[in-house]
CSV table of C-alpha atoms and ligand atoms in Angstrom, one decimal:
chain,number,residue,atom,x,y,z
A,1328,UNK,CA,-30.6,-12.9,6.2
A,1329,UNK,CA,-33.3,-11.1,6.2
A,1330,UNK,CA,-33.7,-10.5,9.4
A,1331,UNK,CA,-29.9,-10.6,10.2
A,1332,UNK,CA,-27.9,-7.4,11.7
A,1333,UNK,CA,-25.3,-7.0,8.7
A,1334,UNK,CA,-22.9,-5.0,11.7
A,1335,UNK,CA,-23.1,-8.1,14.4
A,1336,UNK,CA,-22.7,-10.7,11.8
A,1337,UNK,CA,-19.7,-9.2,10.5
A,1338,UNK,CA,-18.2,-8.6,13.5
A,1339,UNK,CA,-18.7,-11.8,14.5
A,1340,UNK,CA,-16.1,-13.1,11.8
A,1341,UNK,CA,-15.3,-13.9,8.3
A,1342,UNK,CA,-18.1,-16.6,7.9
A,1343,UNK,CA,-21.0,-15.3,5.3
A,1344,UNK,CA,-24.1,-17.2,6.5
A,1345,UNK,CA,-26.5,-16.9,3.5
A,1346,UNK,CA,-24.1,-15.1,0.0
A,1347,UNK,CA,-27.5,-14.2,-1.8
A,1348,UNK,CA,-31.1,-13.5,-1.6
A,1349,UNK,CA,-34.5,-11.6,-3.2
A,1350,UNK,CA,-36.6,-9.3,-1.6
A,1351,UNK,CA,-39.5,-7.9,-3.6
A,1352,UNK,CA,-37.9,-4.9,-5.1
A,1353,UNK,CA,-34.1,-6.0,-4.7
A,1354,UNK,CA,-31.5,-8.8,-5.4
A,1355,UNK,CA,-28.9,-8.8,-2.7
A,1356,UNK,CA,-25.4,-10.6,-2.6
A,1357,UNK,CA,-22.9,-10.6,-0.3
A,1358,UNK,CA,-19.5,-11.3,-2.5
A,1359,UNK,CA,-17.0,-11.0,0.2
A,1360,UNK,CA,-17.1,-10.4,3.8
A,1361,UNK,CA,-18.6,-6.7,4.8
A,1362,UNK,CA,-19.3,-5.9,1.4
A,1363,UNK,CA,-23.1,-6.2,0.0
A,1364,UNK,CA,-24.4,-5.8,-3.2
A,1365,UNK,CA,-28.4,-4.2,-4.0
A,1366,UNK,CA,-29.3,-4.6,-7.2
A,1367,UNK,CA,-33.3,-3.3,-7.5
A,1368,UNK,CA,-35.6,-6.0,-9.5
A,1369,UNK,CA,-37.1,-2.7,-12.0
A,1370,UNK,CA,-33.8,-1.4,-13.2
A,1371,UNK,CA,-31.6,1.7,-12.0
A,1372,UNK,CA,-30.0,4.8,-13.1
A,1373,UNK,CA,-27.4,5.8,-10.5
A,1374,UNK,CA,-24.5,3.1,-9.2
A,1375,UNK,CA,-23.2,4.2,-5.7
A,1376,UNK,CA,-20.7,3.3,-3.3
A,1377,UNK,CA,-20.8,3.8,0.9
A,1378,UNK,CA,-18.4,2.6,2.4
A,1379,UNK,CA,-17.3,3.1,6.0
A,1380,UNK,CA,-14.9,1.8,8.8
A,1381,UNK,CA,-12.1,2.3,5.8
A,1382,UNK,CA,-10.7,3.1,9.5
A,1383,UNK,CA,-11.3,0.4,11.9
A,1384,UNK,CA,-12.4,2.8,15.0
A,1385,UNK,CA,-15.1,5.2,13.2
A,1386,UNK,CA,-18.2,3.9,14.1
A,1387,UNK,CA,-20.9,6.4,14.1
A,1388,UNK,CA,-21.6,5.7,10.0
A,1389,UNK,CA,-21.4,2.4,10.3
A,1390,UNK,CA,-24.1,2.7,12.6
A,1391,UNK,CA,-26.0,4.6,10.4
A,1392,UNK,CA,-25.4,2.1,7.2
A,1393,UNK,CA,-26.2,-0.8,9.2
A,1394,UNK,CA,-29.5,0.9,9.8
A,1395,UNK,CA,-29.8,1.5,6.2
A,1396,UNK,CA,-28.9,-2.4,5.2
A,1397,UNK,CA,-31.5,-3.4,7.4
A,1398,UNK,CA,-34.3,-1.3,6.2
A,1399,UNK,CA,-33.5,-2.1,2.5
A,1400,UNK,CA,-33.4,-5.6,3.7
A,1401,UNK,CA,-36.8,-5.5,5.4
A,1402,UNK,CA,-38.6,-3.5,2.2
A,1403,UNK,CA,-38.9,-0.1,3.8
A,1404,UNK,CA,-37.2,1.5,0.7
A,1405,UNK,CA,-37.9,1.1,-3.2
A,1406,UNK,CA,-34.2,0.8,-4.3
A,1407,UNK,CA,-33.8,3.2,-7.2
A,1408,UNK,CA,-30.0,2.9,-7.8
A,1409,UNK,CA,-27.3,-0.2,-7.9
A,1410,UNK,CA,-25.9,-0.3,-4.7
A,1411,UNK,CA,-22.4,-1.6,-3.1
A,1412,UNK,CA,-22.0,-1.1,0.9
A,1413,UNK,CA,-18.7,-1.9,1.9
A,1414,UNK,CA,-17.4,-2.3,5.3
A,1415,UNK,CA,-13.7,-1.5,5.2
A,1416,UNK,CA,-11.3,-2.4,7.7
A,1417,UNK,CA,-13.1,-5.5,9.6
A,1418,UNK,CA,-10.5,-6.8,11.8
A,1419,UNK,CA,-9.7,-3.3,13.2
A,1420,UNK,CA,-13.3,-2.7,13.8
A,1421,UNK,CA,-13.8,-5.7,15.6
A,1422,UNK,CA,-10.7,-4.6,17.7
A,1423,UNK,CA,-12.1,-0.9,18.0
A,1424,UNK,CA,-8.4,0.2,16.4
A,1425,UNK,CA,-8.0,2.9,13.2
A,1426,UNK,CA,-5.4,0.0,11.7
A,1427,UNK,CA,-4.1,-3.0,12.6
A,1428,UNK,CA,-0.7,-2.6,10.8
A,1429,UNK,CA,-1.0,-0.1,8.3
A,1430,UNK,CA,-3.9,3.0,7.2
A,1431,UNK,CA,-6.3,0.6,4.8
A,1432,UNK,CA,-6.9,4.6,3.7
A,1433,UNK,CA,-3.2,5.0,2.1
A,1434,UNK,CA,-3.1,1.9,0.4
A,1435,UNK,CA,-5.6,2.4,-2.4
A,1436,UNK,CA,-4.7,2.7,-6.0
A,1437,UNK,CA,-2.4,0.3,-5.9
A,1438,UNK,CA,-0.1,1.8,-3.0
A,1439,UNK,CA,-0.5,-1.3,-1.5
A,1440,UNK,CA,1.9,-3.3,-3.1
A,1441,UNK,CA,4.5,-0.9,-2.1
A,1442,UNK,CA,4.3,-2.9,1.5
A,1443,UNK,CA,5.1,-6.4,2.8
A,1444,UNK,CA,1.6,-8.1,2.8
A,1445,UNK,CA,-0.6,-8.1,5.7
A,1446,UNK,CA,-4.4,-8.2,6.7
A,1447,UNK,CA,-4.8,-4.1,5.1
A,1448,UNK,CA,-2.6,-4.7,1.9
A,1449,UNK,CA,-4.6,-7.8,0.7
A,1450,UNK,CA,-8.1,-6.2,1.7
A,1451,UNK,CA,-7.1,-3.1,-0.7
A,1452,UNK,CA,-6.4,-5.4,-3.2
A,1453,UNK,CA,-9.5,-7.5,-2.8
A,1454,UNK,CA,-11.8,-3.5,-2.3
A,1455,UNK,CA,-10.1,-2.4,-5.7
A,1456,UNK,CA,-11.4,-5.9,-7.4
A,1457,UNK,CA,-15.1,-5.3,-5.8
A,1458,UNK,CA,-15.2,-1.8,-7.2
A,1459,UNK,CA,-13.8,-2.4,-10.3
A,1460,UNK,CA,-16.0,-5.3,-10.8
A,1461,UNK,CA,-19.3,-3.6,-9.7
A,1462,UNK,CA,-18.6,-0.6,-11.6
A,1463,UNK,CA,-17.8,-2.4,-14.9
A,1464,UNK,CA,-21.4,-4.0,-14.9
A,1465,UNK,CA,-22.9,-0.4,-16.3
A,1466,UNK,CA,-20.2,1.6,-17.8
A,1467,UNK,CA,-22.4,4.3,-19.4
A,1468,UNK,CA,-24.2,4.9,-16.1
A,1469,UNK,CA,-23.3,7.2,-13.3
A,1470,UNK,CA,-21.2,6.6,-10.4
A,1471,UNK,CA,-21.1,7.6,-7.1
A,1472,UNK,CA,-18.9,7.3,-3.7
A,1473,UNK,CA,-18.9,8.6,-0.5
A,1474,UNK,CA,-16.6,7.5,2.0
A,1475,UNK,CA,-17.9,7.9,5.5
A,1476,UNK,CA,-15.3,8.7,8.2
A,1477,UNK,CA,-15.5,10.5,11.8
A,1478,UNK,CA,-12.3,12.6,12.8
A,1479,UNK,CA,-9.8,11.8,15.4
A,1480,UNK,CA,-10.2,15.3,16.9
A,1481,UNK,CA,-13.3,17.9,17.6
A,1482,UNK,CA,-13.3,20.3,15.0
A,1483,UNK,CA,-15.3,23.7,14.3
A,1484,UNK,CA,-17.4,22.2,11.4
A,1485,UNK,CA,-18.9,19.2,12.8
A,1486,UNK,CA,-19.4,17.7,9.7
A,1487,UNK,CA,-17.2,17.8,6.1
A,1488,UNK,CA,-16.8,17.1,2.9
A,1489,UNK,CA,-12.9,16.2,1.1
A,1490,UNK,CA,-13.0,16.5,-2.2
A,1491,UNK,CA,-10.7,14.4,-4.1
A,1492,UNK,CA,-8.3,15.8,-6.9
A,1493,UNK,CA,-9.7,16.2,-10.2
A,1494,UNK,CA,-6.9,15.6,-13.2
A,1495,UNK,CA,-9.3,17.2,-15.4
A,1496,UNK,CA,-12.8,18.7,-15.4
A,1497,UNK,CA,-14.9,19.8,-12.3
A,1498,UNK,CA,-16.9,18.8,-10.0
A,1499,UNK,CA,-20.7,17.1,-11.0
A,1500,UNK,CA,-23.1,19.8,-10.2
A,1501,UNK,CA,-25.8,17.4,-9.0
A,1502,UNK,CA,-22.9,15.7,-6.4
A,1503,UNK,CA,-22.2,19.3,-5.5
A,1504,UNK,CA,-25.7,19.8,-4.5
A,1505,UNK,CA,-26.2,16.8,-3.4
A,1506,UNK,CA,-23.2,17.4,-0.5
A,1507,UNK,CA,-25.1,21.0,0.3
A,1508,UNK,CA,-28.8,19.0,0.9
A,1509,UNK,CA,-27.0,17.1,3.8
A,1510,UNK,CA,-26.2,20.0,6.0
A,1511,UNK,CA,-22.7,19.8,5.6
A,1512,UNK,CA,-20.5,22.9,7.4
A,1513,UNK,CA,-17.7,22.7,5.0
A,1514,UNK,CA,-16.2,21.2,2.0
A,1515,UNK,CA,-11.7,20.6,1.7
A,1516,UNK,CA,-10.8,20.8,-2.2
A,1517,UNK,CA,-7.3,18.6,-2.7
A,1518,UNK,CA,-4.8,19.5,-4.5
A,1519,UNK,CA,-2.8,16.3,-5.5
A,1520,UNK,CA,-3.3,12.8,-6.4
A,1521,UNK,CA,-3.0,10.2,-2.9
A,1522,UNK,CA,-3.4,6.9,-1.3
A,1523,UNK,CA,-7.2,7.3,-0.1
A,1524,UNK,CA,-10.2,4.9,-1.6
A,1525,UNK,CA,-12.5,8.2,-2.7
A,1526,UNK,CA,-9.5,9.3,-5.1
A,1527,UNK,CA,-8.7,5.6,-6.3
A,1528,UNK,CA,-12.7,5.5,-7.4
A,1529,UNK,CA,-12.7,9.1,-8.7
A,1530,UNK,CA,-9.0,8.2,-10.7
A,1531,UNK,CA,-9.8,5.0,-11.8
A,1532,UNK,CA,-13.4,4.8,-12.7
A,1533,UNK,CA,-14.0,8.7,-13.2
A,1534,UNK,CA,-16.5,8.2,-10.1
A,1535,UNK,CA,-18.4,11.6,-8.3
A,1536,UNK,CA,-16.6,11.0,-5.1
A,1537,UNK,CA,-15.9,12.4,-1.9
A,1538,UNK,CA,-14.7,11.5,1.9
A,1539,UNK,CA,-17.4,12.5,4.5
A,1540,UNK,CA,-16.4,13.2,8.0
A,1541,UNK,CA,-19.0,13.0,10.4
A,1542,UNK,CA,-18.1,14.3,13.9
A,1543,UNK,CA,-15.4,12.3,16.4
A,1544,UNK,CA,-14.6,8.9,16.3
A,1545,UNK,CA,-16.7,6.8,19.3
A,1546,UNK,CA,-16.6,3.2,20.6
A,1547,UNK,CA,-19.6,1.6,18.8
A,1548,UNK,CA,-23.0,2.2,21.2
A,1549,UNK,CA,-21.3,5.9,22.0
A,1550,UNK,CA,-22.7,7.5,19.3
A,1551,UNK,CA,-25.3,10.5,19.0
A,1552,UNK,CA,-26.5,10.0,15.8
A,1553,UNK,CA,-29.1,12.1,15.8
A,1554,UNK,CA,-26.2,14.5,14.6
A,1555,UNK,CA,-26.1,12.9,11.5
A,1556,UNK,CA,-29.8,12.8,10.4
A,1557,UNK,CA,-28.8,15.1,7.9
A,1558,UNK,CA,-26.4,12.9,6.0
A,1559,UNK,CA,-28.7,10.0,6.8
A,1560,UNK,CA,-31.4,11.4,5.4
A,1561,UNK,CA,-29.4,12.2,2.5
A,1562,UNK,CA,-28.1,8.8,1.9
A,1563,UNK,CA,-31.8,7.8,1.8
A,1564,UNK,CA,-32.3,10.5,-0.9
A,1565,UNK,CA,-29.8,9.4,-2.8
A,1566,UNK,CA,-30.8,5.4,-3.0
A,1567,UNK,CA,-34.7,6.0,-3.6
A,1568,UNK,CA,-34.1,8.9,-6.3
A,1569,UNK,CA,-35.9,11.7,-4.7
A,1570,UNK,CA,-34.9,14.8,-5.8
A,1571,UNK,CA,-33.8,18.0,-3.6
A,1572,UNK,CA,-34.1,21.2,-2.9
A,1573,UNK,CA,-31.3,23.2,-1.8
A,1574,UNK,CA,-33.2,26.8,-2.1
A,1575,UNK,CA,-32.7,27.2,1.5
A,1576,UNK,CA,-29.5,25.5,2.1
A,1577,UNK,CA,-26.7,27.1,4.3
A,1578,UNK,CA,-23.9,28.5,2.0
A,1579,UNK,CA,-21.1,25.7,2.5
A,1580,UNK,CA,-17.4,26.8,3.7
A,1581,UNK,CA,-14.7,26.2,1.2
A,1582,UNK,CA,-11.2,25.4,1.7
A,1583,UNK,CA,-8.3,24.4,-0.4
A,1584,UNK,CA,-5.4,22.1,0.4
A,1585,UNK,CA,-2.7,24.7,0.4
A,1586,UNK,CA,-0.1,22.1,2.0
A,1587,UNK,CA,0.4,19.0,3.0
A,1588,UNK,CA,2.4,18.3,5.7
A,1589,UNK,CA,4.5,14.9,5.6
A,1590,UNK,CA,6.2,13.3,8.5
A,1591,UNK,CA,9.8,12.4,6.8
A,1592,UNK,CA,11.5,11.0,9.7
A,1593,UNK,CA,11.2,10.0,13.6
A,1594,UNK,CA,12.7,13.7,13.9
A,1595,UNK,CA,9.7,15.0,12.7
A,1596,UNK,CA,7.8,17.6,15.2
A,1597,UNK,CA,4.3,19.0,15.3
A,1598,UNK,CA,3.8,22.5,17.1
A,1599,UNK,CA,0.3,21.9,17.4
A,1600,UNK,CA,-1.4,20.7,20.4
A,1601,UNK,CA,-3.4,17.3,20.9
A,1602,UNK,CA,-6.3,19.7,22.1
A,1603,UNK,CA,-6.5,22.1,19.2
A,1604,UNK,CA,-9.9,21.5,16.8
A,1605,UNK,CA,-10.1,20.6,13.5
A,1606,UNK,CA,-10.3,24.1,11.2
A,1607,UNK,CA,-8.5,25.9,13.5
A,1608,UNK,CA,-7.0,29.4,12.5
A,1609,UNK,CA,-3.2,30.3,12.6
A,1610,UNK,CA,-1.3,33.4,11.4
A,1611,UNK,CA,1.3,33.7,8.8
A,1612,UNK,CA,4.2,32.8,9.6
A,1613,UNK,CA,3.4,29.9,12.1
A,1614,UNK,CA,5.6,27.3,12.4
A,1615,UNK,CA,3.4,24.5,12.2
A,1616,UNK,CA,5.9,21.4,11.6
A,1617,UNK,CA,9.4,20.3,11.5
A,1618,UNK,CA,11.4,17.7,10.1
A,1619,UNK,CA,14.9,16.3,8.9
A,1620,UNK,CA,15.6,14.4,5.9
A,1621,UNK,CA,18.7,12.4,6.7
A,1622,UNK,CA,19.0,11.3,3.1
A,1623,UNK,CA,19.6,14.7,1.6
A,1624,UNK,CA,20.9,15.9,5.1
A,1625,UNK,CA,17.9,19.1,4.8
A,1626,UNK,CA,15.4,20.6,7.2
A,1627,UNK,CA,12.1,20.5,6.4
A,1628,UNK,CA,9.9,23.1,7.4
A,1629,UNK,CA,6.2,23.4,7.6
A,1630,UNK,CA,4.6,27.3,8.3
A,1631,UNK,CA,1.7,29.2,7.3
A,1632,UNK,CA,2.9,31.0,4.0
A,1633,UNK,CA,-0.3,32.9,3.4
A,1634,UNK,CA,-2.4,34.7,5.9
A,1635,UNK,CA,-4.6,32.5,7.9
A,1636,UNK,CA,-4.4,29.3,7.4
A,1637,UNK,CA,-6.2,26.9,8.7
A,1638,UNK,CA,-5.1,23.2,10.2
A,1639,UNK,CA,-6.9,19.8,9.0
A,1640,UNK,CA,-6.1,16.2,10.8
A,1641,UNK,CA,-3.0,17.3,12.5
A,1642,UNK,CA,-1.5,14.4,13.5
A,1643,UNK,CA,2.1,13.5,14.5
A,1644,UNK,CA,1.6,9.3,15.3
A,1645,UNK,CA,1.3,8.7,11.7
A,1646,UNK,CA,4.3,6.2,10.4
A,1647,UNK,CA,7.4,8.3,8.2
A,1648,UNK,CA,6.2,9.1,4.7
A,1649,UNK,CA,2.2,9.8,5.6
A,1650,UNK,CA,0.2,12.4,5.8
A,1651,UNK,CA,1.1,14.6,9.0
A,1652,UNK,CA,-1.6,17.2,8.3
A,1653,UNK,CA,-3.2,19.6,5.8
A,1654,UNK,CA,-2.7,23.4,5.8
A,1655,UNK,CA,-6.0,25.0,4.5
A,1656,UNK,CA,-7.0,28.2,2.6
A,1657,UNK,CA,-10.1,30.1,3.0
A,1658,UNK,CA,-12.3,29.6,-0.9
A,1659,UNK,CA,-15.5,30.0,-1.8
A,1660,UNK,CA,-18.4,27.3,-2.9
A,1661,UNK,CA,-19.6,29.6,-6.0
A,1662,UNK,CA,-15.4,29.2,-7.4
A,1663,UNK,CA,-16.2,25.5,-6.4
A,1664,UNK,CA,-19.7,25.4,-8.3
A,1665,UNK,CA,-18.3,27.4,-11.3
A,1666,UNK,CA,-15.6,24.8,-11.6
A,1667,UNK,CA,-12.5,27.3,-10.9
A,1668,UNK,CA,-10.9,25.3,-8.0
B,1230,LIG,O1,-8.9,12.8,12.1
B,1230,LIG,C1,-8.0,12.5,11.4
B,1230,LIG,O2,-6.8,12.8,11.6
B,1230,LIG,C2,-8.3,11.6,10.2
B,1230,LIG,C3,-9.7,11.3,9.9
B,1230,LIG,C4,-9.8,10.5,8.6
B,1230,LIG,O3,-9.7,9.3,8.7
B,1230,LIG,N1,-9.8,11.2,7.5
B,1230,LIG,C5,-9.5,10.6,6.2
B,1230,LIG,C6,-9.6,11.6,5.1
B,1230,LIG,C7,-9.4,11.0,3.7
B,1230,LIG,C8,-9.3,12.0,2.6
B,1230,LIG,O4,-8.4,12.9,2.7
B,1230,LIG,O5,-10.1,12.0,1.7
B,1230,LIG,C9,-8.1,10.0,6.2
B,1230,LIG,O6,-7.2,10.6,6.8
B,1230,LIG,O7,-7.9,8.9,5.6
B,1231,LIG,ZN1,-11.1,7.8,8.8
């Protein structure tokens, strides 16, 4: 195994060649395919979760991660943290597709029972049983999880942070800073509970999450990732325990869900072109969406209430029910820091 390439065995199928092993600082297991476990030899004080191809097409961090699995594999890193890698959707990434049949990243906390089974309902089930029985090995110490993605469309911050909805409390300082050492552009604050895997581990097992979204989704080999050395680098941070310094960080953007746009019904219509970015800026009053509920015999209707508002993962392919799009305001990261978002 230790020589292996974690990405090309796992795309090569279901089969796990060798389930455990030892390295000199690390135990390693593999307890299900395209997930594996490091657990350092001398102890830890931090458990964290990457995960990445949640959706099947998004291959730029698994690139990085395989690099990652590899060099803790080979030694180059003293592990200071438990650590679970999970590669999410495998069949779609061996088929290049977001999904097969439904979004793996709407079926978490157990949404996935409200669907016939199929290959995504019964690998959210089997993801929620890895988490729940990695983080249940140290209750008392910290967790982490970031969920790597890349966007469908370009977008004017290159690289972002989504924030999942807090019930209670704020945001862990040390995450917050954390997420400003990587050289992200901007971080999205949500507003409500959903379907997505950096909620279910922030609901569920009062985990520091958040979604990362680094740049456009590529075929695998397409990839520049020296655009991502930031978050790389980070991720290496993070695993070996070195502290940073964010003294000379770039002040994050903030933004906060102000609506979600849902597509109801095959009536539903998005005034917002395929070739508009990611962040982009719309006036009050723009009609951004509209819908029909046949049930209740209503329009819906989607515009910008408050002056500008800003468009996140428009997307009008997604099945009846989903997430059509989020409608952003304009915050700021010390409201964020001080825990009033
Ligand atoms: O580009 C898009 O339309 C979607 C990119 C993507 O997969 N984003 C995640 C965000 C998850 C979150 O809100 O935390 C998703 O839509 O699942
Ligand atoms: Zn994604």
């Amino acid at each position: 195994m230790v020589n292996v390439d974690f990405l090309s065995e796992t795309l090569a199928g279901d089969e796990i060649k060798q389930a455990s092993g030892q390295t000199s600082s690390v135990f390693w297991s593999r307890p299900e395919a395209g997930v594996i476990l490091f657990e350092p030899v001398n102890g830890y004080q931090q458990q964290v979760i990457i995960s990445v191809a949640v959706h099947g097409n998004e291959t730029a961090p698994v690139e990085i991660v395989n690099r990652l699995i590899s060099a803790i594999l080979s030694n180059q890193y003293l592990l200071k943290v438990r650590l679970l890698v999970v590669f999410g959707n495998l069949d779609a990434m061996r088929q290049g597709k977001r999904y097969l049949n439904i979004d793996l990243n709407r079926l978490f906390s157990d949404h996935h029972l409200n669907y016939d089974s199929c290959y995504e309902t019964q690998r959210a089930a089997m993801l929620q049983k890895v988490v729940n029985d990695f983080y249940k090995v140290a209750p008392d110490k910290p967790r982490l999880h970031f969920d790597l993605h890349t966007a469908i469309r370009a977008s004017q911050h290159a690289t972002f942070g989504l924030l999942p909805f807090l019930h209670e409390g704020s945001y862990q300082p040390e995450m917050l800073t954390w997420l400003q050492s990587v050289g992200l552009e901007a971080l999205v604050v949500n507003h409500e509970s959903a379907a997505t895997f950096s909620y279910f581990t922030s609901k569920q097992f009062s985990a520091n999450s958040c979604t990362l979204e680094l740049g456009k989704a590529k075929p695998f080999g397409e990839n520049d990732l020296q655009q991502f050395t930031g978050i790389e680098q980070g991720i290496i941070n993070l695993i070996t325990g070195k502290v940073v310094d964010v003294s000379g960080a770039l002040p994050l953007s903030v933004y906060n869900v102000a609506d979600v746009i849902i597509k109801h019904s095959d009536q539903f219509t998005l005034n917002i072109r395929d070739d508009v970015a990611n962040f982009t800026e719309f006036p009050k009053g723009y009609l951004l969406a509209t819908d029909f509920m046949s049930d209740t015999e209503t329009e819906v209707i989607y515009q910008v209430e408050n002056e500008p508002g800003y468009i996140l993962f428009p997307n009008k392919n997604v099945k009846n029910g989903l997430r059509a799009g989020l409608l952003l305001a304009k915050s700021n990261f010390s409201l964020l820091e001080k825990g009033e978002l």
